Each structure stands twice: as C-alpha cells, then as structure tokens.
Coordinates of C-alpha atoms and ligand atoms in Angstrom, one line a residue:
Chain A
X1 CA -39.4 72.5 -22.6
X2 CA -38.6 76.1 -24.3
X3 CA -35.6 77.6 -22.6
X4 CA -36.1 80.7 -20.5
X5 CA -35.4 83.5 -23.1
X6 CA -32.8 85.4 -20.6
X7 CA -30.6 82.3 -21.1
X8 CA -28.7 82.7 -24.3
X9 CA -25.3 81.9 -22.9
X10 CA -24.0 78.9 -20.2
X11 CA -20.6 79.1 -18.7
X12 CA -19.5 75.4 -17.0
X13 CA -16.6 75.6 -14.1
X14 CA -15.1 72.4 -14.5
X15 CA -15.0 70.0 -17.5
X16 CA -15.4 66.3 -15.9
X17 CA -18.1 64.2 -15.2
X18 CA -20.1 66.4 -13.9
X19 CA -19.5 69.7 -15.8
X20 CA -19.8 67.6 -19.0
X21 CA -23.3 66.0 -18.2
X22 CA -24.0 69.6 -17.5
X23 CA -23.5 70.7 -21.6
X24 CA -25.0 67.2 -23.2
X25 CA -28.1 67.5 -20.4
X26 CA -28.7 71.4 -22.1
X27 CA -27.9 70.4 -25.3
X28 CA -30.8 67.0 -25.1
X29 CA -33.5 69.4 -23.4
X30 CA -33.4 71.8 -26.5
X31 CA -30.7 74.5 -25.5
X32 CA -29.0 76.5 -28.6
X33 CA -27.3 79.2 -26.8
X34 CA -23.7 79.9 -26.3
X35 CA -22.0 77.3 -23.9
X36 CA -18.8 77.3 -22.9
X37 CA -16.6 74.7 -20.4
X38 CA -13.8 75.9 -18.4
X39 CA -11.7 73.6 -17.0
X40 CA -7.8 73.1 -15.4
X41 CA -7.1 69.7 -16.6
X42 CA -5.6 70.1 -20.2
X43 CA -6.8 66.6 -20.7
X44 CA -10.5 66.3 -22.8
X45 CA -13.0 64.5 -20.0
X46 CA -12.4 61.5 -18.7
X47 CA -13.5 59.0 -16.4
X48 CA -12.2 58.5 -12.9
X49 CA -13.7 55.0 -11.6
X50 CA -11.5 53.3 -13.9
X51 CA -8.5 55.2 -12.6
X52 CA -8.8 53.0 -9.8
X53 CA -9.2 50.4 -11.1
X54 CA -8.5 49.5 -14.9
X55 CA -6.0 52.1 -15.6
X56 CA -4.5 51.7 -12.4
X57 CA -4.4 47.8 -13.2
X58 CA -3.0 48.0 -16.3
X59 CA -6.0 46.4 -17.9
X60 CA -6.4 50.0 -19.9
X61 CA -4.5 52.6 -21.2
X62 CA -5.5 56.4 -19.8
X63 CA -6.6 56.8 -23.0
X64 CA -9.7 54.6 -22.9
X65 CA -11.1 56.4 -19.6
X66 CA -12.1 59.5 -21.8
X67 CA -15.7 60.2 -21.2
X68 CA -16.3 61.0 -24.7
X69 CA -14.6 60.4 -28.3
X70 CA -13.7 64.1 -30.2
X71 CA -16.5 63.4 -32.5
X72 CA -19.2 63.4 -29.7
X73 CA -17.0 66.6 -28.3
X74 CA -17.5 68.4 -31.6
X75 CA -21.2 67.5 -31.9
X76 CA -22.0 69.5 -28.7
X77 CA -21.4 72.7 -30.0
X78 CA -19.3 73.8 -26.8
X79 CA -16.2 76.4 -26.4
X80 CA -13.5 73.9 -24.4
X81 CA -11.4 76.0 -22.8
X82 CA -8.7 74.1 -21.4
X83 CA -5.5 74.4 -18.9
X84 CA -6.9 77.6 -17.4
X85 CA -8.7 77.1 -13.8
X86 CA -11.0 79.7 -13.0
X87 CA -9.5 81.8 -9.9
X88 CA -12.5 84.1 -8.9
X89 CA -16.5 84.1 -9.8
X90 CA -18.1 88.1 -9.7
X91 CA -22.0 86.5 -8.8
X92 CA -24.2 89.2 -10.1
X93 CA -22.1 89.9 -13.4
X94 CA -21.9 86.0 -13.2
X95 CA -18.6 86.7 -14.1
X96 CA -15.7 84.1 -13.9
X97 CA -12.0 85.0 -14.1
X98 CA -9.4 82.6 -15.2
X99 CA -5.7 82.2 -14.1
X100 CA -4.4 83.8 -17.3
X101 CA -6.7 86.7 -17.1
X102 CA -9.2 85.9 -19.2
X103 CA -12.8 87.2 -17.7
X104 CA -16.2 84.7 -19.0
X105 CA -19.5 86.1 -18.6
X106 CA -22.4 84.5 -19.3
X107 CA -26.7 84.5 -18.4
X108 CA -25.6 81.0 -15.8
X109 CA -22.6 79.7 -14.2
X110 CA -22.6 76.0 -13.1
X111 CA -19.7 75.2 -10.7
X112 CA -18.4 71.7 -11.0
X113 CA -14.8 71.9 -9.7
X114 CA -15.5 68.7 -8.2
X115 CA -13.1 67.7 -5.1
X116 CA -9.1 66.9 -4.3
X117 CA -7.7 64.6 -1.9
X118 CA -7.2 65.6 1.5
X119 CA -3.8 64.7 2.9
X120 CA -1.3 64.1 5.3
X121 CA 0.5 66.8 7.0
X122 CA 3.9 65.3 6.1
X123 CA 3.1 63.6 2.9
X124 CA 4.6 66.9 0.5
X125 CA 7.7 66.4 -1.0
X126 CA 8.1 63.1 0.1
X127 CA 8.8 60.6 -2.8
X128 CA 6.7 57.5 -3.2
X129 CA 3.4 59.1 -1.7
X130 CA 0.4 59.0 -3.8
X131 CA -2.9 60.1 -3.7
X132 CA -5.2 59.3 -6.3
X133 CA -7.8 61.8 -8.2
X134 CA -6.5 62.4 -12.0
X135 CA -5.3 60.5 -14.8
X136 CA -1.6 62.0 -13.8
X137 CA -2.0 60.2 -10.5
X138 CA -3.1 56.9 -11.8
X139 CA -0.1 57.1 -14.1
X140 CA 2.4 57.8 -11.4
X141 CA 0.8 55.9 -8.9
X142 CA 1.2 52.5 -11.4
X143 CA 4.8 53.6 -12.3
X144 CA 5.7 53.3 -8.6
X145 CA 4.0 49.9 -8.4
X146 CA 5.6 48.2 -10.8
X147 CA 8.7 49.1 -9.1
X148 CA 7.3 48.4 -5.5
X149 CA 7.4 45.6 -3.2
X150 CA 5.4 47.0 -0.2
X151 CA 2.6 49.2 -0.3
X152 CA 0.6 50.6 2.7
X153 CA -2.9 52.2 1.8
X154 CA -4.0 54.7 4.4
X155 CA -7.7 55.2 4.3
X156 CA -10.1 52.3 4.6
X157 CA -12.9 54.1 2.6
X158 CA -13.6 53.0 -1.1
X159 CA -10.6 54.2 -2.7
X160 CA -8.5 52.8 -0.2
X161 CA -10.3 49.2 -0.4
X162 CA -9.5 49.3 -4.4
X163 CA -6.5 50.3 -4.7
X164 CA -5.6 47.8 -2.2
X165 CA -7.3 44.8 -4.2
X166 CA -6.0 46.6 -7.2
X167 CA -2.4 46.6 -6.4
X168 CA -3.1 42.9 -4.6
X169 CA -3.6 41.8 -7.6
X170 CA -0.1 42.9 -9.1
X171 CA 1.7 41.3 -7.0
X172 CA 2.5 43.9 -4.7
X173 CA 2.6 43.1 -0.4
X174 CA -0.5 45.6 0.8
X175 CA -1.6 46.5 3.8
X176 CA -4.7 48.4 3.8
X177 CA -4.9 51.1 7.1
X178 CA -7.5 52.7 8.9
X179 CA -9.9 53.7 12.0
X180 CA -12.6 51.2 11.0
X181 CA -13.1 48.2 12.8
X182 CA -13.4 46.9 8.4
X183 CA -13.2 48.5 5.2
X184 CA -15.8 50.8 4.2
X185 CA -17.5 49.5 7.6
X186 CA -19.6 53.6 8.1
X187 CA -20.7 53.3 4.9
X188 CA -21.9 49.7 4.5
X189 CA -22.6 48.4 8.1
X190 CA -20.8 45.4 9.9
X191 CA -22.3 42.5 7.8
X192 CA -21.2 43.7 4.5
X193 CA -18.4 45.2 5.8
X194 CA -17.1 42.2 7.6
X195 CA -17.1 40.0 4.2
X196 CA -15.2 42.7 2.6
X197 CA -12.6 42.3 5.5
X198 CA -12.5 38.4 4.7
X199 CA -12.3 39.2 1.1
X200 CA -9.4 41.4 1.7
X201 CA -7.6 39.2 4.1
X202 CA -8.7 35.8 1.7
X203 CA -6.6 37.7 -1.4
X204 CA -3.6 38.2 1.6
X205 CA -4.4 42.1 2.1
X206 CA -3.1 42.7 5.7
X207 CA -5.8 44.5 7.3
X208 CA -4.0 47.0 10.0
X209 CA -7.7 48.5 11.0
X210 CA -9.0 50.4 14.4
X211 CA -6.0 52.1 14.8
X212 CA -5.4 55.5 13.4
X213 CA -2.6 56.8 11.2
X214 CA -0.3 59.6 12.8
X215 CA 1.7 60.1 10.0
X216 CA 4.8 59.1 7.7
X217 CA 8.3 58.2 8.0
X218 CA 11.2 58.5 5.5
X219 CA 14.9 58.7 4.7
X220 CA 16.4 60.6 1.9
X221 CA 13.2 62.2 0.8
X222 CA 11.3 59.1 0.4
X223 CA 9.3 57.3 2.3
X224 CA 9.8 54.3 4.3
X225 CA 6.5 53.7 6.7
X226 CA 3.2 54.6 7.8
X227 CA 3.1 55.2 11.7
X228 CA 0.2 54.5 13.8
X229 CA -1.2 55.7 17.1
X230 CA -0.2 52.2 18.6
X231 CA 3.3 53.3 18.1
X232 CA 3.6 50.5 15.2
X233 CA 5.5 51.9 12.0
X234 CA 4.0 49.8 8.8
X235 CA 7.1 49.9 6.6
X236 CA 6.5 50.9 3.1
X237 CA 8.3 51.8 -0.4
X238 CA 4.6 53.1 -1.8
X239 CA 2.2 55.1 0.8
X240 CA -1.3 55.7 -1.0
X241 CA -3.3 58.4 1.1
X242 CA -7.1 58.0 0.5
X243 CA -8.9 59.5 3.2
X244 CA -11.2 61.6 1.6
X245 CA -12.1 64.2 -0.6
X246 CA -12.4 68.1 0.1
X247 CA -14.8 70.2 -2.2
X248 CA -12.6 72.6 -5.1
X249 CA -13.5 76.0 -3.6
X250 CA -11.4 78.2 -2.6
X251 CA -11.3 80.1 -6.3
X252 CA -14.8 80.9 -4.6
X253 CA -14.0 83.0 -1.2
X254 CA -14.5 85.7 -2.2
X255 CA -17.7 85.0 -4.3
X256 CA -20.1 85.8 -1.5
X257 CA -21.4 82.5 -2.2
X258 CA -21.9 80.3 0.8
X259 CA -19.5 78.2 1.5
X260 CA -19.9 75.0 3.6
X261 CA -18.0 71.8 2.7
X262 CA -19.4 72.7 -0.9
X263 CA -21.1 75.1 -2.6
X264 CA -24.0 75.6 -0.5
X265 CA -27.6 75.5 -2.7
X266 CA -31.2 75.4 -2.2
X267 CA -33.2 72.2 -3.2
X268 CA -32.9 73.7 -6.9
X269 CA -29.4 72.9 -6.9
X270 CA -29.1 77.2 -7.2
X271 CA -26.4 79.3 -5.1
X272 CA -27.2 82.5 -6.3
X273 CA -29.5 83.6 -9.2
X274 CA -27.9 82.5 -12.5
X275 CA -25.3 80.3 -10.4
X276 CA -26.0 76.7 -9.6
X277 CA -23.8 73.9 -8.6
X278 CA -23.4 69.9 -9.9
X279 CA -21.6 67.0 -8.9
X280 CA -19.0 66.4 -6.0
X281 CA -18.7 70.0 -5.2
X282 CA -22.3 70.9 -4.7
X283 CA -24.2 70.6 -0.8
X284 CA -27.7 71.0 -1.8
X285 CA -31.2 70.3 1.0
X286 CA -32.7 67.3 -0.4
X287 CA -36.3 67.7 0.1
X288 CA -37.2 64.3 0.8
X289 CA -34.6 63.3 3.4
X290 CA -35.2 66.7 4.7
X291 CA -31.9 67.4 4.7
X292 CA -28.5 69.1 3.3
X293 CA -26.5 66.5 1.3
X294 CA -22.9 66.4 -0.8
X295 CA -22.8 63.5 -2.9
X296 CA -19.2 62.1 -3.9
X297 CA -20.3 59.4 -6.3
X298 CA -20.5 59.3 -10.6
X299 CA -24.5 59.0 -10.8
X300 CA -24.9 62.0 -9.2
X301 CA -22.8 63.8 -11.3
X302 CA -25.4 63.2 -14.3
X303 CA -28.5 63.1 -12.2
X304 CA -27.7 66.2 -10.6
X305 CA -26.3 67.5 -13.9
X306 CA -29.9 66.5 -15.7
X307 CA -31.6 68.6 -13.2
X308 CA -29.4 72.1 -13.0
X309 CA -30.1 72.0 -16.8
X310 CA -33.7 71.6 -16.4
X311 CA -33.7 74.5 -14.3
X312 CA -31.3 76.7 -16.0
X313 CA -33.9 76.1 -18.8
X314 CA -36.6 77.6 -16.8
X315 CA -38.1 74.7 -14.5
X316 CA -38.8 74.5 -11.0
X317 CA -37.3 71.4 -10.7
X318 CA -35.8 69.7 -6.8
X319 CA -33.6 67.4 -6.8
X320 CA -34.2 64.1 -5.0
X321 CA -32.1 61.2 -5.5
X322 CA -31.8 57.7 -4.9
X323 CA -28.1 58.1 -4.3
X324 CA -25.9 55.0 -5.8
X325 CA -22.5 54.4 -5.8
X326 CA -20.8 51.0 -7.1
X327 CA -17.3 49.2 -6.8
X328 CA -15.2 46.6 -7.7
X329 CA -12.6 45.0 -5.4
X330 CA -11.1 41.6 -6.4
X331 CA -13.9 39.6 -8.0
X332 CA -16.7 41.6 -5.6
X333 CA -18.8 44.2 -7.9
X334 CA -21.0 45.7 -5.2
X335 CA -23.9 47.8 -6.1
X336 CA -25.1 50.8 -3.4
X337 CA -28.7 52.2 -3.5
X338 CA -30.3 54.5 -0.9
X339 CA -28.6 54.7 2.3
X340 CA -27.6 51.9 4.6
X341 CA -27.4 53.4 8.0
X342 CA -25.2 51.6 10.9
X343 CA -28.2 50.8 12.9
X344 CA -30.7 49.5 10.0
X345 CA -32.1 46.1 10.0
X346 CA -30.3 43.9 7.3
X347 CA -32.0 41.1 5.5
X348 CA -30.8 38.9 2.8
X349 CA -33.7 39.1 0.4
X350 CA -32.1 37.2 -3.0
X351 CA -28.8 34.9 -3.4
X352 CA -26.7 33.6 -1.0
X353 CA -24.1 35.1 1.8
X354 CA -21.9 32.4 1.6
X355 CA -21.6 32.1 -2.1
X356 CA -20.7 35.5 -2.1
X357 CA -23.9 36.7 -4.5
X358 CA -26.8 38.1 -2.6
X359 CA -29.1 41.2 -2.6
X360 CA -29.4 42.6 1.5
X361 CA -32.2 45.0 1.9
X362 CA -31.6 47.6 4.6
X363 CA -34.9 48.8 6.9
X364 CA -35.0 51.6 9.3
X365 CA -38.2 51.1 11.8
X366 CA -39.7 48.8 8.8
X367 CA -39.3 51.2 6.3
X368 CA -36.6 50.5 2.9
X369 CA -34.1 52.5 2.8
X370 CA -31.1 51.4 0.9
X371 CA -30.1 48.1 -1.2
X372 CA -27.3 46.5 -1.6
X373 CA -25.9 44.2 -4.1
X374 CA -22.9 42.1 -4.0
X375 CA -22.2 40.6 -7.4
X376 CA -26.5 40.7 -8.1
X377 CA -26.5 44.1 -10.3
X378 CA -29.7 43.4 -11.5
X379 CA -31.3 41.9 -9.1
X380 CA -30.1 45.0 -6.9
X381 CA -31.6 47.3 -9.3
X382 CA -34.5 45.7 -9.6
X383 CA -35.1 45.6 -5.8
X384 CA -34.7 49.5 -5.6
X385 CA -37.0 49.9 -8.5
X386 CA -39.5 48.2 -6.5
X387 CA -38.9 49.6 -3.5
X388 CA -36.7 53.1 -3.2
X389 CA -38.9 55.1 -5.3
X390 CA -38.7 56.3 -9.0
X391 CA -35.4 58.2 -10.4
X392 CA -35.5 61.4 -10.5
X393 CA -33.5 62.1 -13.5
X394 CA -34.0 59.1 -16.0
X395 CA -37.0 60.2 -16.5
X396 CA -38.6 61.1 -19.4
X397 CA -41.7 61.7 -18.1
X398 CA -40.7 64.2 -15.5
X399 CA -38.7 66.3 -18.2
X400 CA -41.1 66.3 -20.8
X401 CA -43.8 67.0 -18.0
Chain B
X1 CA -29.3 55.9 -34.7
X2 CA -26.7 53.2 -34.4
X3 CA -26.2 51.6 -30.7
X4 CA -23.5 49.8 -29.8
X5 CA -22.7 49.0 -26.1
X6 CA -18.5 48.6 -24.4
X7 CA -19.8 45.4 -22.1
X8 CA -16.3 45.8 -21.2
X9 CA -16.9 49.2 -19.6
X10 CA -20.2 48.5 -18.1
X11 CA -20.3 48.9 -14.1
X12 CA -23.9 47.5 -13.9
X13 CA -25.5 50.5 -12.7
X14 CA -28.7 50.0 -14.8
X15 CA -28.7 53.8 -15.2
X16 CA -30.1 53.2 -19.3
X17 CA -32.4 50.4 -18.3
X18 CA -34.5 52.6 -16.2
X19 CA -33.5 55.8 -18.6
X20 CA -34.8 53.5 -21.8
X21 CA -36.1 50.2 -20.7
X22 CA -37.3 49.0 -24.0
X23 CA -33.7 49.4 -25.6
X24 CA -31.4 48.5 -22.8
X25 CA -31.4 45.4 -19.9
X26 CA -29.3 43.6 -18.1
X27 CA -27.8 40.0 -17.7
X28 CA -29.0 38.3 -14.6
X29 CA -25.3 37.1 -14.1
X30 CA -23.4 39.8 -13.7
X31 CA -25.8 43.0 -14.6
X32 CA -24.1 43.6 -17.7
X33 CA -25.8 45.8 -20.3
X34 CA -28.0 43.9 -22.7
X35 CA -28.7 45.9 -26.1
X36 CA -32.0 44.7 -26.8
X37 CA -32.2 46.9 -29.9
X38 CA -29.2 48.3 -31.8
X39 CA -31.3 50.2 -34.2
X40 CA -34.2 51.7 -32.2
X41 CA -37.4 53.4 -33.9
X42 CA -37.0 57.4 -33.9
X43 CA -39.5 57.6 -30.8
X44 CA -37.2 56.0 -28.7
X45 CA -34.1 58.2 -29.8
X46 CA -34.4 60.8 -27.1
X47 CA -34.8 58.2 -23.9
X48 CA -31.7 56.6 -25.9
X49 CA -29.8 59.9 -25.7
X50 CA -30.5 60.0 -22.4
X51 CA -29.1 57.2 -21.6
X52 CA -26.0 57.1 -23.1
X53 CA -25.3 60.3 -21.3
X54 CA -26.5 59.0 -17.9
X55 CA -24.3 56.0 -18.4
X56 CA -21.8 56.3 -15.3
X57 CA -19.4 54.3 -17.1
X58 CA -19.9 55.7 -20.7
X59 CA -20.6 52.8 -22.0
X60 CA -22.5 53.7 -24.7
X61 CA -21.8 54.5 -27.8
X62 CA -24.4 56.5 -30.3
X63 CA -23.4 56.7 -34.1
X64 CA -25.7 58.3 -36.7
X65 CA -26.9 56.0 -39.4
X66 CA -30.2 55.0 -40.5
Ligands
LIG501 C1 -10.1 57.1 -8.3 C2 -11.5 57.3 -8.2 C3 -12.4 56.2 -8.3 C4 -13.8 56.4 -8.2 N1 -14.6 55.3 -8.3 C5 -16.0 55.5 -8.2 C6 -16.9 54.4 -8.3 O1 -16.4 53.3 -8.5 N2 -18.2 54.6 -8.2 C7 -18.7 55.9 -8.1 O2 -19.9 56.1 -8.0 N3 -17.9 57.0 -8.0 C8 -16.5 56.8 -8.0 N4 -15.7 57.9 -7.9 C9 -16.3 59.2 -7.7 C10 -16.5 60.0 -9.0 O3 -15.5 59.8 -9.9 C11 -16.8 61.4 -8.7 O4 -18.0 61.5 -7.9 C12 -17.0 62.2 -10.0 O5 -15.8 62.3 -10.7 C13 -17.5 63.6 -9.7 O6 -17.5 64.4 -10.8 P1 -17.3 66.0 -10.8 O7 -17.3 66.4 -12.2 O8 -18.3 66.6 -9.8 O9 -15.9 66.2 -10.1 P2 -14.5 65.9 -10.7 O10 -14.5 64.6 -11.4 O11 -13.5 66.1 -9.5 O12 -14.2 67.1 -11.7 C14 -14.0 68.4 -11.4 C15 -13.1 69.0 -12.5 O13 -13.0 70.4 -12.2 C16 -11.7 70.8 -12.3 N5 -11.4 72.0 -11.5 C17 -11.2 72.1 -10.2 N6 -11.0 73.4 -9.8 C18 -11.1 74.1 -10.9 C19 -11.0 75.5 -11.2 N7 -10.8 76.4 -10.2 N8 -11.2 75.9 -12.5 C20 -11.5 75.0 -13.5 N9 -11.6 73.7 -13.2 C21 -11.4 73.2 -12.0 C22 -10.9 69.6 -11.8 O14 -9.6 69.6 -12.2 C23 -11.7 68.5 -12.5 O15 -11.3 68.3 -13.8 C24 -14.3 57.7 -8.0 C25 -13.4 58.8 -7.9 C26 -12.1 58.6 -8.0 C27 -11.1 59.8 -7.8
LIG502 S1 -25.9 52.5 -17.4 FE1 -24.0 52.0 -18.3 S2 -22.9 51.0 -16.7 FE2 -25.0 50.9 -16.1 S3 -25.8 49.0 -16.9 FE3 -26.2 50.5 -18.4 S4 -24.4 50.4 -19.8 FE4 -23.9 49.4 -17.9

C-alpha cells in the first residue's frame, strides 16, 4: 500500500499499547513520514496485564513489563515526547496542545489516551486505597501488601478477580466484593463463572458477592473497612477499588469531537477527518454486530491499531473484530473469544469441567458466538478459527489486498 | 532476522500463529508459543513483523542477523 500523499506527518495522543501499535503498524505498512507520540507517563511503554499479575506478584520487576527494549524504540524512527499530556485537540488544524504549552500539528491525530479507574466517592486521601492502572500503582499497591494482613477487593470484574488470586497467593487474608451473584459472572455466564467462584473460595478468597459496596471507612486518614448495603463493614488495612474503567477524555471537550463513553467513530475507526481513535478509548459501530462498541482489552489495542494505520494510509478499511481478552487467576489461564452472552447455550466441546481444562462453545439460537478456554489455549484458538470467522487484522492478505 | 520467543511472557493468545502460522504454534498443554523457525526465509519476514507487534504480551523478540 502507497501512503496517501497528504499524509507526511502522524501525531499519536498516548504512548501505550495502543498508541504504540499505532507507530510500528505505520511504520510495517510502508509509512516514512514524520511521526511523533505524545504521551503523560514519563515512563517508555509498557505493559499493563502483567501489572496485575507478575509485577504485582513479585514474579517481575516493573522493568520487564516494558512493551519494547530502547533499541526497537530507536528503530521506529518516532519523536517520544514524554511527561507532557496533551490538554486540548483544535480538529481542523489537527492541532494538539500540550500542558507545557507546546502546540503539535500534524496531516492525522490518533487519540489513544486509553482509560483511568473509576472510583469511590470517599476513596481520595485516604491511605491504603488502591486502584490499579500504571506501573506507579502496581508498585504502591505491592508495597502496601507486603505490609498488609487484610485486603478487601471491591469490584468483582477481572481486575478485581486477579488481584484477589494475586494477593491470595502472598499470603495476604482477601475478600473479593461485588454485585454479582460470582466473579466476572456478566461477562462469562453462570457456568464459567460459578467455577471461578469455587476456584476463588478453594484458594480461601472470601467471596462477599450480591451485595453492593456503599463506601469506605477509616480512622486517622487510613482506612479500616469496606461497607456494604447489608449494613456489614468488611474490615480492611488494604482496599483495592476495581470497578471499572472511564475513557481519558476530558482534554477533548472542547474538540467538537463527539463524545460518548469514548471517542465516538464511524466503522473506520475516524472522529473527524485526519482524527481517528485506537484502543480503550475509542467507541467505534462495528459493522458486523451492527453495532457501537468500546473495547477494554490488549488485542484490540493492536488490532484496532493495525487498522487506523491502514486507513490513515489511504484505505477504506472497517473494523470488525473477534474481540478476545485472556486472564490468569491462580493456576486458571482462561482464554475469551467472541462474546458469551448471559442467555447463550453453553456446551463443553473439548476437555473436561471437572479437571478444570475444557473448551465451552457459546451458541445464540444455534449460531457460534464466543469460545471459551479454561487452561485449553490452543484448543480455544483453534475452535474460534474454525468457527468465529477470520481476524481481521493478522492478516496479510487483507493488508496487502 | 533472528527470532527468539519469552515463553515466560507468553499469555497464549495465538495472536502470531494466525498472524504467521508457518513460523509460530502452540503447545497443546498450555498454548505456549512454539518457535517453529528461529531463522525464517525473507518471504516470511513481514507476517513475522507482524506478529511480533500483534503479540499482546510482547513476547517476541526480532534481532537483525542473517
Ligand atoms: C492491571 C491491568 C491488567 C490488565 N489485564 C489484561 C488482560 O489480562 N488481558 C487483556 O486483554 N487486557 C488486560 N488489560 C487491559 C489492557 O491493558 C488495555 O486494554 C490496554 O492497555 C489498552 O491500551 P490503550 O493504549 O488503549 O490504553 P492505556 O494502556 O490506558 O494507555 C493510554 C495512555 O495514554 C496516556 N494518556 C492519558 N491521557 C493523556 C493525555 N491527555 N495526553 C497524553 N497521554 C495521555 C495514559 O497515561 C496512558 O499511558 C489490563 C489492564 C490493566 C490496567
Ligand atoms: S501472540 Fe504472543 S502471547 Fe500469544 S501465543 Fe503468540 S507469543 Fe504467546
């Protein structure tokens, strides 16, 4: 593909996963123009599954969650621009302005400010709450550990689940707290959920779930419980809050952009002409499902990331993902494709429930629509091969088409 | 182009076997990457690209060398 000849310069909001995958995807299709990624984190790229779970362990130092050593960096032929968040975006001029003043202009502006923790009301300025995005967090978060005798996760989402099996596992006293009748029970249905509860409770995570969290307690500017709607107060020395993830836009109100949990796009992944938007902070109408989606998961910040520079680069090209998402809690490494709706019909297709290794295979009136693995990668993978469709992105044949 | 793969950082997405399937698979185990060619032919080098950048878990590692 020959890039459109407008395109001579690319500015990236946001230097992560996404933002990154934005540079190396333009720089793989043929791109030799200016490029240049803006981000607020002082730190190079980095990783934040791991924060989770490795660095959060102890298994790894920070260090070894950085996306990509200097040498790969330097090969990209990019303008890091560091420590600065961008604090307006001027569409038209596709101009961006930066905290310290400076203004970037360039022919396209990809927003990937990706997404912060959403909180408790109560939760600022009280010592020993955490929530859990950067590298700074994981760090803090494991210094208060160490320290800890009881924590009390609030949020029975994915986060919540592993850092709940993460701090199980040093030692700590955990109870995991949410609305769901199990962990991560809207996202995987009952059956799956329902061994994840026994998995929890099994490794002697108290599960305090169906009953909502109201808010915090604490004495001397720290806190000392979680309390419920039942009127129960979990008593704590560590409160992690993981309930969820709000797009970065607010250096974007007064874009014109529009703004809708996310940068709003068309199936092209575009907000405006030149502007686009990748990764955890972009809402974009996925033509097959038919409708608007925000993905919060690591694939799709490549995927997605594959196809804004395809169409930066002149192509016409919609995004429409399998989406996937994968974790790890205790010795459980479960594998997401497609969607698995409440109501679908679940059948075990490969493996074994009860030995905890199996493939389930989720229908909607007969048809596939999502797979999911529990410690059967492959087999997972192979099922959604066969049955979800072809990737959109790894795909050489649809980018050299 | 020199391959080599962090098994220890692998996730098991099986994002590089479907991005390069004749360089990359996975162990029926546990769905680890399997590097089924460390030194692939120069055809192959862009689908390898690809996949190490696609890697969710960036996992692998591209060095130049013949
Ligand atoms: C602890 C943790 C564990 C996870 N585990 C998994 C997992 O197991 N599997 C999975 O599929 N997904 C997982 N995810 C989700 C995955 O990490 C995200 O989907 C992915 O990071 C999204 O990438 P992104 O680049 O869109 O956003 P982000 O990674 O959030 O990056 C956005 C970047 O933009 C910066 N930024 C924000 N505002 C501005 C501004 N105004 N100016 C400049 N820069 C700005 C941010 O500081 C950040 O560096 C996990 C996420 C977390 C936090
Ligand atoms: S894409 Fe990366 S994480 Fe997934 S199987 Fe391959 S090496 Fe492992």
């Amino acid at each position: 593909m020959t890039p459109a000849p407008e395109v001579s310069d690319v500015l990236v909001v946001g230097a992560s996963a996404a933002g990154l995958a934005t540079a190396e995807a333009l720089r793989r299709k043929g791109y030799t123009g200016g490029l240049t990624l803006l981000g607020d984190e002082a730190h190079p790229p980095y990783d934040r599954p791991p924060l989770s779970k490795h660095v959060l362990s102890g298994a790894w130092e920070p260090e070894r969650a950085r996306l990509r050593g200097q040498d790969a960096l330097d090969g990209l032929g990019a303008r890091f621009v560091l420590g600065d968040p961008a604090v307006s975006l001027d569409p038209a001029a596709r101009g961006v302005r930066t905290a310290s003043g400076t203004v970037l202009r360039a022919d396209a502006v990809v927003v990937a400010t990706g997404a912060r923790p959403r909180t408790l009301p109560d939760q600022e300025g009280l010592g020993g709450v955490h929530v859990l995005r950067t590298v700074g967090d994981a760090v803090a978060l494991r210094a208060d550990l160490l320290t800890a005798e009881r924590l009390v996760v609030v949020g029975d989402g994915v986060l919540g689940a592993e850092v709940a099996a993460t701090a199980r596992g040093l030692g700590l006293d955990v109870t995991l707290a949410g609305p769901q009748p199990a962990p991560l029970a809207a996202r995987l249905g009952p059956l799956v959920s329902g061994l994840l509860a026994d998995l929890h409770a099994g490794h002697g995570v108290r599960l305090r779930l169906g009953a909502a969290v109201l808010g915090l307690t604490g004495r001397d500017g720290r806190v000392t419980g979680v309390r419920l709607d039942t009127g129960d107060v979990l008593p704590a020395d560590v409160v992690v809050v993981a309930l969820g993830a709000v797009p970065n836009t607010d250096w974007l109100l007064d874009s014109g952009l529009l703004l809708d949990n996310g940068v709003v796009c068309d199936a092209r992944c575009r907000a405006a002409a030149g502007v686009y938007a990748v990764g955890d902070v972009a809402r974009w109408h996925h033509e097959h499902l038919g409708s608007s989606l925000r993905l919060e998961n690591r694939t799709n910040a490549t995927e997605q990331a594959g196809v804004v520079a395809d169409n930066i680069l002149g192509a016409d090209r919609a995004y429409t993902p399998v989406p996937y998402f994968w974790t790890d809690q205790f010795d459980a490494k479960l594998q997401v494709f497609g969607r698995l709706p409440v109501d679908a019909e679940v059948s075990v297709v490969d493996g074994d429930v009860t030995a905890r290794r199996f493939v389930a295979l989720y229908r909607l009136a007969g048809e596939p629509v999502g797979v999911l693995g529990w410690n059967m990668p492959k087999q997972a993978r192979l099922l959604r091969q066969r049955l979800l469709g072809q990737a959109p992105t790894p795909g050489r044949a649809r980018t050299t088409a | 182009m020199k391959v080599t793969v962090d098994e220890d950082k692998c996730c098991g997405a099986g994002s590089c076997v479907l991005a390069a399937p004749d360089v990359f698979d996975q162990r029926d185990e546990d769905g680890v990457v399997v590097l089924l060619d460390p030194e692939p032919a120069e055809h192959l080098h862009a689908a390898v690209r690809e996949a190490a950048e696609v890697c969710p878990a960036a996992a692998i590692l591209l060095g130049e060398r013949a």
